[in-house]
Amino acid sequence: MKRSALWLSLLLFLFSVGFLTYRILGLGYPSIPTVPGQTWRFSIDASIRPKGAETLLALALPFEQPGRIIIEERVFSRQMTLTIVKQGENRLGILSEFGMEEETPVTYTAIIHMRPKRPIRSIRPSLGDFPASVPEEGKALARKLVAGWKDLPPPEKIRAIAETISGQWIHSPPAEGDLRAWGEMRDRLGLETSLLALFSAANLSARIVDGLPLVESITDETDRWVEAWDGAKWVGIRLSTGETFNDLQSWLPLSLGGGRAASVSGGEIANIRYSLNREVLTNWSLHFERIKRSPSLLDRWSLFQLPEDFQRTFRILLLVPIGALMISMLRNLAGFPTFGIFMPVLMALAFRNTGIVYGLGIFFGVLTLGYAVRRVLDKLHLLLVPRMSVLLTLVIASFTLVALVGSKFGVREFMAVGLLPFVILTMVIERFFVLTEEAGVKEGVRTAVGSALVAFLTFETISWEPLQLTFFLYPELLAAVSAFQILVGQYSGYRLSELFRFRKILGSS
Amino acid sequence: MIFAMARRLREAGILGMNRRNAEYIMRYNPRSAFPLVDNKLLTKEVAERFAVPTTSVFLVVKNHGDITKTEPALGDRREFVIKPARGSGGSGIVLIVDRSKQGFITQNGETLSREDFTYHLADILSGIYSLGGHEDVVILEALIHPAPVFEEVTYQGVPDVRIITYRGVPVMAMVRLPTRASDGKANLHRGAIGAGIDLSTGRTMTAVHRSQVVSTHPDTGKPVSGISVPYWEQMLLMAARSMEMTGLGYLGMDLAIDRDRGPLLLELNARPGLAIQIANRKGLWGRLEKVDKAPSQVFATAESRVEWAQKEFKD
């Protein structure tokens, strides 16, 4: 029997872990559901003035990378139809329409979630060729310019190339003539292309990026910067100053490889506005938005598909088994005395409405009053059921009084008293009385305090939001909880309290 | 420190609650046999068949309607005991030693009015003292006159002997002596003294009072150890027979010694407590393990089991 119980708990545990792993690896669930992140609302408002038969607007849209997820996106245009095209890492939203006549607005919005602790990972890029527009002598010049930097480590090379933007040649400056030729080439081909030529000549991958810095902003044009691969990660280079930067997580790339963030054919962009705003999204809505759109079977069967009101119930309900597990542990491992088995869990649930301090206060207040009344009732010789009914009435009456006092003084927690489990409280009074009669007041108080303590611990557990979220996302964890419950059920060693209880026997031998 | 402590308890063979429940009660006590021990009327029936003497019942009150007929049915009895059939730990038991104009006089000298008497019977019928709160019946039975052996170490009430048997083998025993604090009840929780009994000789040894080791009775001041329990072999045999009687492998039997009738079975307990280990200053677990290693012929008869136990469990 022992072995089979172990197998069963192992099975339950594996079931739980299996589901969990599938969700994390297969469905991209977060392994830690509450890692704080930043959520941004990104929007593009453009107005297109058509010219010609077919108007085509290509918008570079934000794309997902590890550490950056798009929770929601919407395109709104009264006339144009949208197709999304993937080009490498880029996503292009192509809006098109035939024979438009009037200026037409287009709006795109996306909710983007960034996890700052997870750096954006990139795969090692393949080495790019020189840009097509660079002539042969330009290539030769570029090779000549970087020849002296051959032995520098890649990050140093990148810095050296970046410095040339501001006209500084920190390592082995070139000859006067080459420098002049370089200046002419820059004027002819533009800064971006000339820089890419230098990177190419130095055997480094580099790309032009069009995007926005992640700050609250409204702007009518995007930023452009260069990114170069230093062997492990991309390093950004500001085109205006030549400064290098590593915090690529705080930039939002829209288009990689030199393409413009927005372009139009068969018309022109009358005006365009990019805006970025920080959004405050709870962890709950974050997961909700993602799961809502997912086609996978497990996501369609997720608790997030429940109507919101019912979701709230399950956030708590899923944690009650943990409370039960804790009670099993406190009773069987620690030897904690409590009234009844699940009474502390019910109290803990009720404390969510009254708050822990008021809840415990009311609990002990009603218990004391109930005990006093029960002592008096004992002299009246009432039969069991009517006597319990009297106690029940007393409990309800005290609730009413507490609620009225709460209303008078505006204490919400007092008004919520009605949600305490009154039947349980009635039984606790009776059991408390019987226990004090049979085993003494000390034992009765010990048990009452034990119950309150367990209720407190349970309350703290079920109120812990990260745990709520975890169980809500991964309800299969209940199997793991019952695995632990089975394990506790298998424990046949001493309870902590017994170490002290039986100490006397050892003392003599 | 905790682990060292647990190891010392384990080495001393002390039985904990978890192990008692999981490895002995759940394994050896089939649920179906519980009613036999939880209901004193059923216990008496089966004990009779096995020639185990019990207290003599003269009236059973089953319905609230019969309460008023109780007093006339007493006839001229002046002393008796009121017991709930399904009570445990002595709760609900009232010893009546005499009657007066006002009603009944209890063993501690107080008067129980007729009204109180009726109320108490009604309480029992409602199931206040019964395990699990089920409806119950009242047993009225002859009062036990304790044998004089424990007279000097008893404050009122009736001392009782608890013997724990495992697979029909007596493994540990103690006598519970009422004190003033326990209100004349032989209940350790309430402050009665528990004194361990050497199985082989039937003599009391160390005693425990409210988890303190004591050598004298707190009310009478007389030594509680070294008392020879009469009818010892007979009581061990009664306990040993409990397995055939009930089919329960782990059992506590409570007996009282009547000055005229000798040892009488009071009640059986399918979940006997662990305090007996403190009274004996010995671990039960070690003894239970020993029983499991006993040769099979030991278990053949109650006599062979008692003989083996008395040889093995010498103190």
CSV table of C-alpha atoms in Angstrom, one decimal, chain B residues 150 160-163 165 170 174-175 197 229-241 253-257 262-264 306:
chain,number,residue,atom,x,y,z
B,150,PHE,CA,-7.0,1.0,45.1
B,160,ASP,CA,-10.2,1.4,35.9
B,161,VAL,CA,-7.5,-0.7,34.3
B,162,ARG,CA,-6.7,-0.2,30.7
B,163,ILE,CA,-5.0,-3.0,28.8
B,165,THR,CA,-3.8,-5.7,23.1
B,170,PRO,CA,-1.6,-7.8,25.8
B,174,MET,CA,-2.1,0.9,33.3
B,175,VAL,CA,-4.5,1.7,36.1
B,197,ILE,CA,1.4,-2.0,35.4
B,229,VAL,CA,-3.5,-5.8,41.0
B,230,PRO,CA,-5.8,-8.7,41.9
B,231,TYR,CA,-7.2,-11.0,39.3
B,232,TRP,CA,-4.3,-10.0,37.1
B,233,GLU,CA,-4.0,-13.2,35.0
B,234,GLN,CA,-7.8,-13.3,34.6
B,235,MET,CA,-7.9,-9.7,33.3
B,236,LEU,CA,-5.1,-10.3,30.9
B,237,LEU,CA,-7.1,-13.3,29.5
B,238,MET,CA,-10.2,-11.1,29.2
B,239,ALA,CA,-8.2,-8.6,27.2
B,240,ALA,CA,-6.6,-11.3,25.1
B,241,ARG,CA,-10.0,-12.6,24.1
B,253,MET,CA,-9.9,-2.7,27.0
B,254,ASP,CA,-11.1,-0.9,30.1
B,255,LEU,CA,-11.9,-3.0,33.2
B,256,ALA,CA,-13.1,-2.2,36.7
B,257,ILE,CA,-12.7,-4.6,39.6
B,262,GLY,CA,-14.3,-9.4,40.3
B,263,PRO,CA,-13.0,-7.8,37.0
B,264,LEU,CA,-15.7,-6.5,34.7
B,306,VAL,CA,-1.0,-14.1,27.7
